[in-house]
GROMACS .gro file of C-alpha atoms in nm:
model
  187
    1MET     CA    1   1.368   1.364   0.506
    2PHE     CA    2   0.990   1.345   0.392
    3PRO     CA    3   0.976   1.267   0.012
    4THR     CA    4   0.692   1.336  -0.186
    5LYS     CA    5   0.613   1.255  -0.533
    6THR     CA    6   0.702   1.426  -0.849
    7ASP     CA    7   0.521   1.432  -1.191
    8LYS     CA    8   0.749   1.186  -1.311
    9ALA     CA    9   0.616   0.958  -1.052
   10ARG     CA   10   0.253   1.036  -1.099
   11ASP     CA   11   0.316   0.952  -1.458
   12GLU     CA   12   0.472   0.598  -1.338
   13LEU     CA   13   0.164   0.541  -1.118
   14GLN     CA   14  -0.080   0.599  -1.414
   15GLY     CA   15  -0.164   0.358  -1.665
   16GLY     CA   16   0.083   0.267  -1.949
   17GLN     CA   17   0.424   0.291  -1.774
   18ARG     CA   18   0.586   0.020  -1.569
   19THR     CA   19   0.958   0.077  -1.517
   20LEU     CA   20   0.980   0.018  -1.162
   21SER     CA   21   0.956  -0.286  -0.944
   22GLN     CA   22   0.640  -0.346  -0.715
   23ARG     CA   23   0.814  -0.221  -0.413
   24GLU     CA   24   0.949   0.085  -0.559
   25ARG     CA   25   0.599   0.154  -0.691
   26ALA     CA   26   0.469   0.093  -0.350
   27LEU     CA   27   0.688   0.352  -0.199
   28LEU     CA   28   0.605   0.603  -0.458
   29LEU     CA   29   0.211   0.539  -0.344
   30MET     CA   30   0.275   0.576   0.011
   31ALA     CA   31   0.538   0.912  -0.063
   32ASP     CA   32   0.299   1.200   0.050
   33GLY     CA   33   0.520   1.448   0.200
   34ARG     CA   34   0.428   1.319   0.543
   35ARG     CA   35   0.613   0.973   0.580
   36SER     CA   36   0.977   0.935   0.645
   37LEU     CA   37   1.209   0.664   0.587
   38THR     CA   38   1.099   0.512   0.929
   39ASP     CA   39   0.737   0.442   0.749
   40PHE     CA   40   0.872   0.302   0.416
   41SER     CA   41   1.118   0.037   0.617
   42PRO     CA   42   0.845  -0.231   0.648
   43LEU     CA   43   0.807  -0.269   0.305
   44PHE     CA   44   1.184  -0.388   0.278
   45ALA     CA   45   1.396  -0.651   0.430
   46SER     CA   46   1.611  -0.376   0.605
   47ARG     CA   47   1.596  -0.010   0.670
   48ASP     CA   48   1.938  -0.011   0.442
   49GLU     CA   49   1.728  -0.149   0.158
   50ALA     CA   50   1.456   0.117   0.210
   51GLU     CA   51   1.710   0.395   0.236
   52GLN     CA   52   1.867   0.292  -0.099
   53THR     CA   53   1.556   0.232  -0.286
   54LEU     CA   54   1.435   0.597  -0.149
   55ARG     CA   55   1.765   0.776  -0.235
   56ALA     CA   56   1.783   0.596  -0.595
   57LEU     CA   57   1.407   0.701  -0.666
   58MET     CA   58   1.496   1.076  -0.560
   59ASN     CA   59   1.799   1.034  -0.767
   60ARG     CA   60   1.615   0.926  -1.077
   61GLY     CA   61   1.350   1.211  -1.040
   62TYR     CA   62   1.042   1.031  -0.885
   63LEU     CA   63   1.062   1.189  -0.529
   64HIS     CA   64   1.210   1.498  -0.397
   65ASP     CA   65   1.198   1.603  -0.019
   66ALA     CA   66   0.909   1.781   0.073
   67GLN     CA   67   1.059   1.990   0.337
   68VAL     CA   68   1.356   2.103   0.106
   69ALA     CA   69   1.120   2.178  -0.206
   70GLU     CA   70   0.829   2.362   0.028
   71PRO     CA   71   1.017   2.567   0.311
   72LYS     CA   72   0.682   2.595   0.469
   73ALA     CA   73   0.772   2.312   0.723
   74ALA     CA   74   0.766   2.592   1.012
   75LEU     CA   75   0.395   2.594   0.971
   76PRO     CA   76   0.211   2.538   1.305
   77VAL     CA   77   0.132   2.152   1.336
   78SER     CA   78  -0.189   2.051   1.489
   79ALA     CA   79  -0.175   1.921   1.850
   80GLY     CA   80  -0.304   1.564   1.784
   81PRO     CA   81  -0.240   1.281   1.506
   82ALA     CA   82  -0.476   1.272   1.221
   83HIS     CA   83  -0.545   0.900   1.281
   84THR     CA   84  -0.564   0.754   1.655
   85PRO     CA   85  -0.495   0.388   1.635
   86ILE     CA   86  -0.703   0.201   1.896
   87PRO     CA   87  -0.493  -0.006   2.139
   88ALA     CA   88  -0.514  -0.337   2.130
   89PRO     CA   89  -0.458  -0.653   2.361
   90ALA     CA   90  -0.071  -0.722   2.332
   91ALA     CA   91  -0.103  -1.078   2.189
   92GLU     CA   92  -0.416  -1.091   1.998
   93PRO     CA   93  -0.422  -1.367   1.757
   94ILE     CA   94  -0.494  -1.309   1.380
   95ARG     CA   95  -0.860  -1.416   1.315
   96VAL     CA   96  -0.857  -1.698   1.045
   97GLU     CA   97  -1.194  -1.733   0.855
   98THR     CA   98  -1.314  -1.927   0.590
   99SER     CA   99  -1.492  -1.818   0.312
  100THR     CA  100  -1.746  -2.028   0.134
  101ASP     CA  101  -1.912  -1.755  -0.039
  102ASN     CA  102  -1.921  -1.715  -0.450
  103PHE     CA  103  -1.882  -1.408  -0.604
  104ASP     CA  104  -2.079  -1.342  -0.900
  105GLY     CA  105  -2.030  -0.961  -0.894
  106LYS     CA  106  -1.897  -0.719  -1.159
  107ARG     CA  107  -1.521  -0.751  -1.154
  108SER     CA  108  -1.400  -0.394  -1.078
  109LEU     CA  109  -1.109  -0.173  -0.935
  110ALA     CA  110  -1.358  -0.040  -0.677
  111THR     CA  111  -1.457  -0.374  -0.576
  112THR     CA  112  -1.112  -0.463  -0.542
  113ARG     CA  113  -1.015  -0.163  -0.336
  114MET     CA  114  -1.298  -0.225  -0.078
  115PHE     CA  115  -1.201  -0.566  -0.047
  116LEU     CA  116  -0.824  -0.489   0.026
  117PHE     CA  117  -0.967  -0.235   0.291
  118ASP     CA  118  -1.169  -0.487   0.461
  119ILE     CA  119  -0.839  -0.719   0.494
  120CYS     CA  120  -0.647  -0.415   0.602
  121GLU     CA  121  -0.932  -0.344   0.878
  122ARG     CA  122  -0.974  -0.695   0.994
  123MET     CA  123  -0.622  -0.811   0.999
  124PHE     CA  124  -0.374  -0.520   1.056
  125VAL     CA  125  -0.569  -0.230   1.221
  126ARG     CA  126  -0.528  -0.370   1.573
  127ARG     CA  127  -0.201  -0.605   1.525
  128ASP     CA  128  -0.009  -0.318   1.352
  129PRO     CA  129  -0.204   0.010   1.338
  130LYS     CA  130   0.111   0.178   1.129
  131PHE     CA  131   0.100  -0.073   0.852
  132ALA     CA  132  -0.284  -0.035   0.816
  133LEU     CA  133  -0.272   0.323   0.803
  134GLN     CA  134   0.008   0.316   0.531
  135MET     CA  135  -0.195   0.053   0.352
  136ARG     CA  136  -0.529   0.263   0.371
  137ASP     CA  137  -0.338   0.573   0.232
  138ALA     CA  138  -0.168   0.363  -0.046
  139LEU     CA  139  -0.526   0.229  -0.149
  140ARG     CA  140  -0.652   0.577  -0.152
  141GLU     CA  141  -0.375   0.686  -0.411
  142ALA     CA  142  -0.400   0.341  -0.612
  143ARG     CA  143  -0.555   0.419  -0.977
  144ASP     CA  144  -0.488   0.120  -1.159
  145ARG     CA  145  -0.465  -0.280  -1.167
  146ASP     CA  146  -0.090  -0.270  -1.108
  147ALA     CA  147  -0.097  -0.030  -0.822
  148MET     CA  148  -0.397  -0.257  -0.648
  149LEU     CA  149  -0.167  -0.561  -0.735
  150THR     CA  150   0.109  -0.390  -0.575
  151ILE     CA  151  -0.065  -0.313  -0.264
  152ALA     CA  152  -0.209  -0.653  -0.227
  153ALA     CA  153   0.125  -0.824  -0.249
  154LEU     CA  154   0.242  -0.637   0.050
  155MET     CA  155  -0.061  -0.694   0.222
  156LEU     CA  156  -0.048  -1.074   0.147
  157ASN     CA  157   0.311  -1.084   0.212
  158GLU     CA  158   0.177  -0.975   0.588
  159VAL     CA  159  -0.091  -1.212   0.623
  160GLU     CA  160   0.111  -1.508   0.530
  161LYS     CA  161   0.359  -1.396   0.819
  162ALA     CA  162   0.066  -1.372   1.048
  163ALA     CA  163  -0.186  -1.608   0.946
  164GLY     CA  164   0.000  -1.861   0.727
  165ALA     CA  165   0.061  -1.936   0.356
  166GLU     CA  166  -0.313  -2.099   0.320
  167ARG     CA  167  -0.471  -1.803   0.450
  168ALA     CA  168  -0.284  -1.553   0.226
  169GLU     CA  169  -0.351  -1.786  -0.095
  170SER     CA  170  -0.708  -1.790  -0.040
  171LEU     CA  171  -0.703  -1.422  -0.035
  172ARG     CA  172  -0.495  -1.384  -0.343
  173GLU     CA  173  -0.758  -1.605  -0.532
  174ARG     CA  174  -1.047  -1.385  -0.397
  175ILE     CA  175  -0.853  -1.054  -0.517
  176GLU     CA  176  -0.803  -1.218  -0.852
  177ARG     CA  177  -1.140  -1.287  -0.901
  178LEU     CA  178  -1.242  -0.945  -0.800
  179LEU     CA  179  -0.983  -0.737  -1.018
  180PRO     CA  180  -1.102  -0.691  -1.380
  181PRO     CA  181  -0.873  -0.870  -1.640
  182ALA     CA  182  -0.549  -0.705  -1.752
  183SER     CA  183  -0.694  -0.673  -2.096
  184GLU     CA  184  -0.996  -0.449  -1.952
  185THR     CA  185  -0.765  -0.209  -1.779
  186VAL     CA  186  -0.546  -0.138  -2.047
  187HIS     CA  187  -0.621   0.205  -2.225
   0.00000   0.00000   0.00000
């Protein structure tokens, strides 16, 4: 099963509506018809939880199976993957950097997105290329403050596991300084 967003899902991800949890929204952000249940599992505590959430979103009309909806699945597939991950040494430690810079720039979603892309590249590309790819794709789809916060929460959860709570908290504070206030992003 390769779920893809419906119009209802796109409406949910736009500003205004907030009826789903952060993990459900993250799953919607990543659903593009190319990912399967296996790709969504890292977002949840277990594969069963991921499957239940995926099925619930399908039953509620947020997702549909791209292969069922479009019988074009028989089209030839390119010989290689779109993104070839760079192999990394097996036990490479996470680099923990301290940030003493003061950000005085304009708060914006674009600035926040670029910072999150930077975190993704620095902390996940070598350690977990699959997760990095998922987060990059989700960031490309994120269109509002809540979507950015959802992706940031997923990334910070992984940062905390890999580099500790202190590092995750410092990144969380930086993200809060980059994001525009909620009152500025409401239409």
